Tab-separated table of C-alpha atoms and ligand atoms in Angstrom:
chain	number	residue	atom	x	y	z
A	1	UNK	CA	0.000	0.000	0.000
A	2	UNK	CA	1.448	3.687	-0.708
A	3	UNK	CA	0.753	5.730	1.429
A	4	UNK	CA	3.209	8.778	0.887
A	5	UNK	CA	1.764	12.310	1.278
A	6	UNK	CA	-0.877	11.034	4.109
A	7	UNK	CA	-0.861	12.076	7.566
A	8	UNK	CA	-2.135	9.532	10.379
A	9	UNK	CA	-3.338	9.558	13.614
A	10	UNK	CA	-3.076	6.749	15.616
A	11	UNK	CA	-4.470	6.802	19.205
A	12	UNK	CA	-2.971	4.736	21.865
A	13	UNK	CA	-0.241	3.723	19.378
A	14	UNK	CA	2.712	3.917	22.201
A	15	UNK	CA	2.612	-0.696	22.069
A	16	UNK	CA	0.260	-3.372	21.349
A	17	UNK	CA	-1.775	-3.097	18.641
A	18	UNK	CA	-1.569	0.954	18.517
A	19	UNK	CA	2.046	0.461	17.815
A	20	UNK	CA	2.192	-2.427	14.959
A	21	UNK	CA	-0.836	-0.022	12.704
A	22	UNK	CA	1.719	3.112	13.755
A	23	UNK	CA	4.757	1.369	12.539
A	24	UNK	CA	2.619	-0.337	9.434
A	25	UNK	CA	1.273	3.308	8.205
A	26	UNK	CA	4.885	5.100	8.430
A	27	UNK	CA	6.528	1.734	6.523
A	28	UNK	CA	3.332	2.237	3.814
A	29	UNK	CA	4.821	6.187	3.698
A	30	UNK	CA	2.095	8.149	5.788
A	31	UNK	CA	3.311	10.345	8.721
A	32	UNK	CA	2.467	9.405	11.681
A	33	UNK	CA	0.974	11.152	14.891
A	34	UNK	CA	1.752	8.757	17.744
A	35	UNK	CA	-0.161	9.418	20.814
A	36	UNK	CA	-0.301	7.685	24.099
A	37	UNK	CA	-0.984	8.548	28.139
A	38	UNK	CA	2.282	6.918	28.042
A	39	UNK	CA	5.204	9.318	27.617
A	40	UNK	CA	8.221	7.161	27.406
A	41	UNK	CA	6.438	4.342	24.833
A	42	UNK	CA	5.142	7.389	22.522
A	43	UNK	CA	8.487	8.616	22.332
A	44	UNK	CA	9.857	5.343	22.010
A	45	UNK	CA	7.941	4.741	18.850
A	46	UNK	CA	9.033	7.753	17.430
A	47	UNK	CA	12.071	6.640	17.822
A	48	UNK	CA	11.248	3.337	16.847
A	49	UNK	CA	9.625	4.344	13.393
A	50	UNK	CA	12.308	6.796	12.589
A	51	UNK	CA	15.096	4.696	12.517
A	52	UNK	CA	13.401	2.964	10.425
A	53	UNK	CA	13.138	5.721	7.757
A	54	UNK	CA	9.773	6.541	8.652
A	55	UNK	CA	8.717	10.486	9.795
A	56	UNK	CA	6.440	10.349	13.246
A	57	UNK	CA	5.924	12.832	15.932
A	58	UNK	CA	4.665	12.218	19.695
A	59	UNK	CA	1.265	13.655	21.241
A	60	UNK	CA	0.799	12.736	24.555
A	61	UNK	CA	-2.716	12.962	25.905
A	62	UNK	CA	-5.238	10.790	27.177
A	63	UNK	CA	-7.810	10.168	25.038
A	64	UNK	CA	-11.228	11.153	25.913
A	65	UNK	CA	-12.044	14.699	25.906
A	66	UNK	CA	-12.663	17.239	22.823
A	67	UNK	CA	-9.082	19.185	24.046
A	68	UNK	CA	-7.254	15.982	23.436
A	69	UNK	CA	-9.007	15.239	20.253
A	70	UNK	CA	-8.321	18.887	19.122
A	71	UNK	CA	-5.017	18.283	20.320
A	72	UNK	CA	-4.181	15.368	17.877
A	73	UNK	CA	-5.852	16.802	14.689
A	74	UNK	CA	-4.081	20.268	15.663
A	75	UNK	CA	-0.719	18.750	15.901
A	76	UNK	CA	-1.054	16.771	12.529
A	77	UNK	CA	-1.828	19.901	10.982
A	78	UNK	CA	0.931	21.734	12.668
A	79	UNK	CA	3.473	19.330	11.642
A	80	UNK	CA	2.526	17.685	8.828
A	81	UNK	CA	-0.680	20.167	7.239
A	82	UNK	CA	-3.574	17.927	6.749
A	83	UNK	CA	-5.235	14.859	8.116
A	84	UNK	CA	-5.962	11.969	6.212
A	85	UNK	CA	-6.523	8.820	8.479
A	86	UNK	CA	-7.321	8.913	12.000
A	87	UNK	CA	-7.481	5.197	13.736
A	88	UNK	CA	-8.995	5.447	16.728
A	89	UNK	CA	-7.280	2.488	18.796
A	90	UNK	CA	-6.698	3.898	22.210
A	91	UNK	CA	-8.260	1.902	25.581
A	92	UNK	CA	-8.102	0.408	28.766
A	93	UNK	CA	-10.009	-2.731	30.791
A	94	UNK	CA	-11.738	-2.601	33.914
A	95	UNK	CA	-13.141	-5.934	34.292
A	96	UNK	CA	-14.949	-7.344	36.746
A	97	UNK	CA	-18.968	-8.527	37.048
A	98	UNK	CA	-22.244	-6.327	36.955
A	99	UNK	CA	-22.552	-6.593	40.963
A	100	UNK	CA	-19.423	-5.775	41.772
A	101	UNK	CA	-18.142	-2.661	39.012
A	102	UNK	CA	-18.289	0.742	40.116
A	103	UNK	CA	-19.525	4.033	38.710
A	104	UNK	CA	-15.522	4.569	38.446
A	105	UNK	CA	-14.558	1.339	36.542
A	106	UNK	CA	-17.745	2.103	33.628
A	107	UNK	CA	-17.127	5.873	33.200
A	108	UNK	CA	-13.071	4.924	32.668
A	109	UNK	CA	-13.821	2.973	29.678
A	110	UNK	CA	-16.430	4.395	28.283
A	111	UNK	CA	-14.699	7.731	28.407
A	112	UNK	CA	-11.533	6.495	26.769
A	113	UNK	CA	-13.198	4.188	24.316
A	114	UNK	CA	-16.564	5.345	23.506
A	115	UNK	CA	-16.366	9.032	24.028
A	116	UNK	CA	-12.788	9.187	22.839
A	117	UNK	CA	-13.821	7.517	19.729
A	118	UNK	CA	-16.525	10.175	19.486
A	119	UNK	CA	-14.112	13.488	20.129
A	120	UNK	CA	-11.422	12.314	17.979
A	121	UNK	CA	-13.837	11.457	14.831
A	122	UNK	CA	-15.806	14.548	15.325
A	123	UNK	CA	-12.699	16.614	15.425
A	124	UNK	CA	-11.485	14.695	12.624
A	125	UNK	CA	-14.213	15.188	10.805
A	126	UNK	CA	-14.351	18.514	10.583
A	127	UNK	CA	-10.714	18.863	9.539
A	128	UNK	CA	-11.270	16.205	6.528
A	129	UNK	CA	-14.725	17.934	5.344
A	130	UNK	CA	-12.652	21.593	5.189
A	131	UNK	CA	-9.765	19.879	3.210
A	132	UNK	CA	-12.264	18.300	1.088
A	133	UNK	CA	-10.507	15.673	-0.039
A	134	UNK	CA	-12.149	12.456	1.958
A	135	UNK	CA	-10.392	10.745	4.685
A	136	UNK	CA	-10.020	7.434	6.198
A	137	UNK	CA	-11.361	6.361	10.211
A	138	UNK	CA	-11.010	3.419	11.303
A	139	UNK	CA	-12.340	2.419	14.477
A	140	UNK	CA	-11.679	-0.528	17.088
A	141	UNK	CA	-14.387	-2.799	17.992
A	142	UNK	CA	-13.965	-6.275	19.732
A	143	UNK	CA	-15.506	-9.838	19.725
A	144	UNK	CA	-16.533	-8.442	23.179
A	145	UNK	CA	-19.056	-5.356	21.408
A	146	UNK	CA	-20.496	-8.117	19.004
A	147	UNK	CA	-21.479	-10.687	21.082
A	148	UNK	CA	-20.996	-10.331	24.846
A	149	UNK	CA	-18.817	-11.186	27.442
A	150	UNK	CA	-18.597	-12.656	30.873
A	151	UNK	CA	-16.722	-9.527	33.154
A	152	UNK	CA	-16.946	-6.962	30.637
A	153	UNK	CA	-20.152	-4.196	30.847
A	154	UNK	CA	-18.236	-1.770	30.167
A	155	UNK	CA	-15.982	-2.341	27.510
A	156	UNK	CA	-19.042	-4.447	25.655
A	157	UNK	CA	-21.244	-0.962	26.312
A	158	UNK	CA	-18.257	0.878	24.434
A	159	UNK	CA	-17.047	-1.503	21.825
A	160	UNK	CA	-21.033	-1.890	21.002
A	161	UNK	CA	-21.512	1.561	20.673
A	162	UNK	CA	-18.373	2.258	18.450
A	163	UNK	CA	-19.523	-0.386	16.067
A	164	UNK	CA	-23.640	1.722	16.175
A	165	UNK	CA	-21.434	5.174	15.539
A	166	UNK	CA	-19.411	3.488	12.381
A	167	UNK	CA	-22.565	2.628	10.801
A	168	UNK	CA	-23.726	6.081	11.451
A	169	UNK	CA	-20.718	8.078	10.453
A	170	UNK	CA	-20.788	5.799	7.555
A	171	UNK	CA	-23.737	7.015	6.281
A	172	UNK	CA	-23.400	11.244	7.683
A	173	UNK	CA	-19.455	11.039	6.189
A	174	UNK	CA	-20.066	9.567	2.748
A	175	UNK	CA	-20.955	12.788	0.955
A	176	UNK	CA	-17.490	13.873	1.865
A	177	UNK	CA	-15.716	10.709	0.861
A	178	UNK	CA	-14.461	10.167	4.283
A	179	UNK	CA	-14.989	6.059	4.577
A	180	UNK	CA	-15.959	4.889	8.265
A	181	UNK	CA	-15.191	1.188	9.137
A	182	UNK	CA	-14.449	-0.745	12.127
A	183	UNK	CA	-11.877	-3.415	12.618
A	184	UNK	CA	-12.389	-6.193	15.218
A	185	UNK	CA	-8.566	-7.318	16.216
A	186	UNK	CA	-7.738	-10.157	18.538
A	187	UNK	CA	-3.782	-10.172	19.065
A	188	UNK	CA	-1.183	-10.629	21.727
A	189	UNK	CA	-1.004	-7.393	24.032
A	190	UNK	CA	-1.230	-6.282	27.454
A	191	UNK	CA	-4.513	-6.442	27.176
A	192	UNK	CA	-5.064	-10.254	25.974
A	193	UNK	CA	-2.064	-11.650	28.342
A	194	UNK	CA	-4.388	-12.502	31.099
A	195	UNK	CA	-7.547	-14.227	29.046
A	196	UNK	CA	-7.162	-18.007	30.600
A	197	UNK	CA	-7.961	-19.513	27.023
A	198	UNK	CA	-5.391	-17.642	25.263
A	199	UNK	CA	-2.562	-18.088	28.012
A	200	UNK	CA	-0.924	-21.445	25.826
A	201	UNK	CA	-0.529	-19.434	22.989
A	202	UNK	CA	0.817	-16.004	24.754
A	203	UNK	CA	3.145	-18.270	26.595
A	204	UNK	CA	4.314	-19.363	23.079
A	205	UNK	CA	4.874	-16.358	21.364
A	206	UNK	CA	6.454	-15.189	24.683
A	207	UNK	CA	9.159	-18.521	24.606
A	208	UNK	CA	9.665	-17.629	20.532
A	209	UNK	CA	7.498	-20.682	19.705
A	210	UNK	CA	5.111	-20.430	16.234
A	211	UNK	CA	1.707	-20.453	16.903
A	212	UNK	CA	-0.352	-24.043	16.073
A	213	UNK	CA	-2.664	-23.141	13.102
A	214	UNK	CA	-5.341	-23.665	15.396
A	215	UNK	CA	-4.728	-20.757	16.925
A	216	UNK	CA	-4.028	-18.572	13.985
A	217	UNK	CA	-7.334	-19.589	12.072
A	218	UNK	CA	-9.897	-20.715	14.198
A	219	UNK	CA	-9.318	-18.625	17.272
A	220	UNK	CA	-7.810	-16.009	15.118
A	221	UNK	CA	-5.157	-15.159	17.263
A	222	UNK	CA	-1.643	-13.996	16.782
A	223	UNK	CA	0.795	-11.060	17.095
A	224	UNK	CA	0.139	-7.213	16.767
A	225	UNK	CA	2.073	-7.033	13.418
A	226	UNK	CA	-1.032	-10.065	11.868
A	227	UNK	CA	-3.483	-7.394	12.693
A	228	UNK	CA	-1.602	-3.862	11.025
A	229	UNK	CA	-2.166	-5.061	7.367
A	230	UNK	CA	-5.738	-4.493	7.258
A	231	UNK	CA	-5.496	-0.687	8.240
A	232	UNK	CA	-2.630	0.517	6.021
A	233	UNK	CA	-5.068	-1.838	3.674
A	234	UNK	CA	-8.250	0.797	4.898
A	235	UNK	CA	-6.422	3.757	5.135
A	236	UNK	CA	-5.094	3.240	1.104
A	237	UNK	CA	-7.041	4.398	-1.724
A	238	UNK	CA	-7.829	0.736	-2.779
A	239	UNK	CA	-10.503	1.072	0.157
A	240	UNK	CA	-12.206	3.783	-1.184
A	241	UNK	CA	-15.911	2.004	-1.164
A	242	UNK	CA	-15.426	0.292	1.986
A	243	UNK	CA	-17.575	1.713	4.499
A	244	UNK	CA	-19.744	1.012	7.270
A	245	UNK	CA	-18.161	-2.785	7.789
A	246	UNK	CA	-16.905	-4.355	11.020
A	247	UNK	CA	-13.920	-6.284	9.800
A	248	UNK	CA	-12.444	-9.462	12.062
A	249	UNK	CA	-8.986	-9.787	11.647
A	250	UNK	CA	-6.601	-11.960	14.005
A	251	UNK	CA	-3.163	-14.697	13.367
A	252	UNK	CA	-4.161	-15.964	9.716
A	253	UNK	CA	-7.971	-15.225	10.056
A	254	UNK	CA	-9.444	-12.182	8.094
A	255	UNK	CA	-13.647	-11.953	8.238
A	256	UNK	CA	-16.359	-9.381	7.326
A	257	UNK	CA	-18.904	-9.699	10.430
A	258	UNK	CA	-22.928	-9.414	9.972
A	259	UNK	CA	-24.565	-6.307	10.910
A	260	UNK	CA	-27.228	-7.281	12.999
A	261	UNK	CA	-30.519	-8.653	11.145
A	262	UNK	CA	-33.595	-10.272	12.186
A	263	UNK	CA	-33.867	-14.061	11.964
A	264	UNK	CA	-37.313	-14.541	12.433
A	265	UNK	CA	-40.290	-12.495	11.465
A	266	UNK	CA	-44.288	-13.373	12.439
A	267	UNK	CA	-47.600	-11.089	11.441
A	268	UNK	CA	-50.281	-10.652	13.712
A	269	UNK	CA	-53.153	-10.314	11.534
A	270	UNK	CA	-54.270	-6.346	12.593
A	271	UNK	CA	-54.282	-7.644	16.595
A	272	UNK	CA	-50.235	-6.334	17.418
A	273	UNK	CA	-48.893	-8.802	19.874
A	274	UNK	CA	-50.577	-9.042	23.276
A	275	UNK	CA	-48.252	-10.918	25.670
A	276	UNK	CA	-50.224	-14.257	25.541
A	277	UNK	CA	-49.929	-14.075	21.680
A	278	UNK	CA	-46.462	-14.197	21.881
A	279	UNK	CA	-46.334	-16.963	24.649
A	280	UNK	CA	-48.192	-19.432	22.114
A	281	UNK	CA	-46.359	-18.805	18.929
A	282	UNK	CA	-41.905	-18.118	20.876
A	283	UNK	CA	-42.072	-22.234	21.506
A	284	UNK	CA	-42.670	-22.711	17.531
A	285	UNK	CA	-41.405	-19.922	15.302
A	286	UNK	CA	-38.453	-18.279	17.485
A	287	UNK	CA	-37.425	-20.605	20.264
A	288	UNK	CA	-34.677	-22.510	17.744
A	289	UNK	CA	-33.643	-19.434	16.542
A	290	UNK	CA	-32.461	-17.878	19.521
A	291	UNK	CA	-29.227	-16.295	19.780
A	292	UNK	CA	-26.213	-17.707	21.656
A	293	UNK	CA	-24.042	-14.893	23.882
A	294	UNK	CA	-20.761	-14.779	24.159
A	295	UNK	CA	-18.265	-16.102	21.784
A	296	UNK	CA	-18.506	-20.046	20.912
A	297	UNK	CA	-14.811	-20.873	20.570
A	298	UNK	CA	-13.939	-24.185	19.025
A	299	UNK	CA	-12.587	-26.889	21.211
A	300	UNK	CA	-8.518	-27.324	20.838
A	301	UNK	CA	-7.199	-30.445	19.305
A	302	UNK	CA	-6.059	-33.265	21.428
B	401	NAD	N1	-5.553	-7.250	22.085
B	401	NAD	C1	-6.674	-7.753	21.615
B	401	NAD	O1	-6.812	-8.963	21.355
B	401	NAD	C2	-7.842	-6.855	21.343
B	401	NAD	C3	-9.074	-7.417	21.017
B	401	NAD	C4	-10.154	-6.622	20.698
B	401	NAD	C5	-9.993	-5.248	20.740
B	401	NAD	N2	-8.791	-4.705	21.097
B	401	NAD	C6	-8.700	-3.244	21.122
B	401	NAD	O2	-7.522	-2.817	20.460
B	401	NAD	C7	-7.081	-1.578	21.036
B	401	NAD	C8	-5.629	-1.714	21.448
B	401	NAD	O3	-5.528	-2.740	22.412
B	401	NAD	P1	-4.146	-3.435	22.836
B	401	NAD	O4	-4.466	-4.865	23.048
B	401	NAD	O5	-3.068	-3.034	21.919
B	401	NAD	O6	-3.935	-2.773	24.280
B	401	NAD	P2	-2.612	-2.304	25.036
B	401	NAD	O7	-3.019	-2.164	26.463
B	401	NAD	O8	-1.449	-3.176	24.689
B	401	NAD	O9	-2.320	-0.855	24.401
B	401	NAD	C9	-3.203	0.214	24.575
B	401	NAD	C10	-2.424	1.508	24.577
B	401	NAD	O10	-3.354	2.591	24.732
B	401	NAD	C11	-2.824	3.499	25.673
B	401	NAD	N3	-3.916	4.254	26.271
B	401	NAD	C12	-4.774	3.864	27.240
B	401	NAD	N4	-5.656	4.842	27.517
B	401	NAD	C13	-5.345	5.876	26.709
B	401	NAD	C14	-5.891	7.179	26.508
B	401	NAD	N5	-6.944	7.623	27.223
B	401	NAD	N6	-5.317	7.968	25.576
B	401	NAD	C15	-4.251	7.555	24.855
B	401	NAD	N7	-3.703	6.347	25.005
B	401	NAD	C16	-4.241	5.514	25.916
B	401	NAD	C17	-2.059	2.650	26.654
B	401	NAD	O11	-1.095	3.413	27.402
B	401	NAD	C18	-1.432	1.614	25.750
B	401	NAD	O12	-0.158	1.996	25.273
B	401	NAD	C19	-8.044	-1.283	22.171
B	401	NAD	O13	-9.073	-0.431	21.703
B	401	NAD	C20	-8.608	-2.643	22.500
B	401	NAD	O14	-9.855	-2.557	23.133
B	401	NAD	C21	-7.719	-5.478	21.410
C-alpha cells in the first residue's frame, strides 16, 4: 500500500496493537501522529519508526475529551498540514462482574473508548470535510461489542456503541468521501495476556514458539504485526468504497462480520402482539432461533 503524502493519527499507538498499525502506516509512507498517556512508549515509537526511515511525531494525551481530540488533529496539521486517516485504537479494561463494578470502573472505559472515539472522529471530521478531499477512520471494535462477554459491561457498552457510531458516520461522512469502518482485532497485548484460554498461545509467542494453526485460524489469534495489514489496507485508496463494515482480523484469520438482522419475522393479523400471543407462537417460530451470547470458541485439538 502507498501511502506517501498522508498524515495519520493513531491513538494509543505507544505498544500493542496501537504500535504495529503506527509502525505499518509510516513503513506504507504516511506520517504518523503517535499518541499515548504513556510518555516514554510514545516517544519510544518515534524513535522506533524513525530509525526505520519513517517520519512520526509524539502527542501525549489521554484520550477522551474534545481538548485531546483537538489536540491530535491540531498537531497533525501543525506538523505535517492535513489529516488523512485517523485510527482510533486507544483503551483500557476494567473488568470485573455487573454486581461488583463501580460508577468509576464504567465511566473509565467508556470515556476512553466510547467518548474518545466520538471526540477524535468529530474533530477529525471537521478537519477532513474543510480539506475536502475524503479521509479514512477506522475504528476498534472487539468480539466483546459483538457478542458479549462474561466480566466486561463496560468495555461491551463501548465496543457496542463504536460499532452503532461506524454505521452512522458511515452514512453522515459519505458525501465527503471520508470512509468509516471498524476493525475487530484479537492479538497478543497487554490487554489479551491474562484471558485463561489464550494463556498457551501467549506463553508461546512469549518462549519464541510459532503459533499451532489452530490458533491462527480458528481462534484467530496472533501477534500485533497479523493485525496492522488491514489498516494501512483501509487507510489506502484501494478502500475507497469500503464503508460502514466491522472487519475481524486476528493470526491468519481475516472476516467481514454481519450487521445485525432479524432471523425470524411473524404477522399478527391487525391484533399487534398481546403478551399471551407471543407466549403461544416463541415455543414454535423463534425458540430454535435464539441467539447464543458470548463467543462459541472451538474446542482445541487433542
Ligand atoms: N488485544 C486484543 O486482542 C484486542 C481485542 C479486541 C480489541 N482490542 C482493542 O484494540 C485496542 C488496542 O488494544 P491493545 O491490546 O493493543 O492494548 P494495550 O493495552 O497493549 O495498548 C493500549 C495503549 O493505549 C494506551 N492508552 C490507554 N488509555 C489511553 C488514553 N486515554 N489515551 C491515549 N492512550 C491511551 C495505553 O497506554 C497503551 O499503550 C483497544 O481499543 C482494544 O480494546 C484489542
Amino acid at each position: 500500500m502507498d501511502l506517501s503524502g498522508k498524515v495519520a493519527i493513531v491513538t494509543g499507538s505507544g505498544r500493542g496493537l496501537g504500535l504495529a498499525y503506527a509502525t505499518e502506516l509510516a513503513r506504507s509512507g504516511a506520517a504518523v501522529v503517535v499518541n499515548d498517556v504513556d510518555a516514554a512508549v510514545a516517544q519510544a515509537a518515534v524513535e522506533t519508526i524513525t530509525d526505520a526511515g519513517g517520519t512520526a511525531v509524539a502527542e501525549v494525551v489521554p484520550v477522551g475529551t474534545a481538548e485531546a481530540a483537538q489536540a491530535l488533529v491540531d498537531r497533525a496539521v501543525a506538523e505535517f498540514g492535513r489529516l488523512d486517516v485517523l485510527v482510533n485504537n486507544a483503551g483500557i479494561l476494567r473488568d470485573t462482574t455487573l454486581w461488583k463494578m463501580t460508577d468509576e470502573q464504567f465511566d473509565a472505559v467508556i470515556s476512553t473508548h466510547l467518548r474518545g472515539t466520538f471526540t477524535c472522529t468529530r474533530a477529525a471530521a471537521v478537519r477532513m470535510r474543510e480539506q475536502g478531499q475524503g479521509g479514512r477512520i477506522i475504528c476498534v471494535g472487539s468480539p466483546t461489542g459483538q457478542v458479549g462477554n462474561f466480566g466486561q459491561t463496560n468495555y461491551a457498552a463501548a465496543k457496542a456503541g463504536i460499532v452503532g457510531m461506524v454505521r452512522t458516520w458511515a452514512m453522515e461522512l459519505a458525501r465527503a468521501e471520508i470512509t468509516v469502518n471498524a476493525i475487530v482485532p484479537v492479538a497478543a497485548t497487554a490487554m489479551t495476556e491474562t484471558v485463561p484460554f489464550l494463556k498457551p498461545y501467549v506463553d508461546a509467542l512469549a518462549a519464541g514458539e510459532p503459533l499451532p494453526p489452530f490458533a491462527r485460524q480458528q481462534l484467530g489469534f496472533g501477534s500485533p504485526e497479523d493485525a496492522a495489514g488491514l489498516v494501512a489496507f483501509l487507510a489506502s485508496d484501494a478502500a475507497a468504497s469500503i464503508t460502514g463494515q466491522a472487519i475481524g482480523i486476528g493470526g491468519d484469520r481475516l472476516a467481514l462480520w454481519s450487521h445485525p438482522a432479524e432471523v425470524v419475522v411473524e404477522f399478527a393479523e391487525g391484533t399487534g402482539w398481546p403478551a399471551d400471543a407471543i407466549a403461544g407462537t416463541w415455543p414454535q417460530k423463534f425458540a430454535a432461533a435464539q441467539q447464543t451470547v458470548g463467543q462459541q470458541l472451538p474446542e482445541p485439538p487433542e
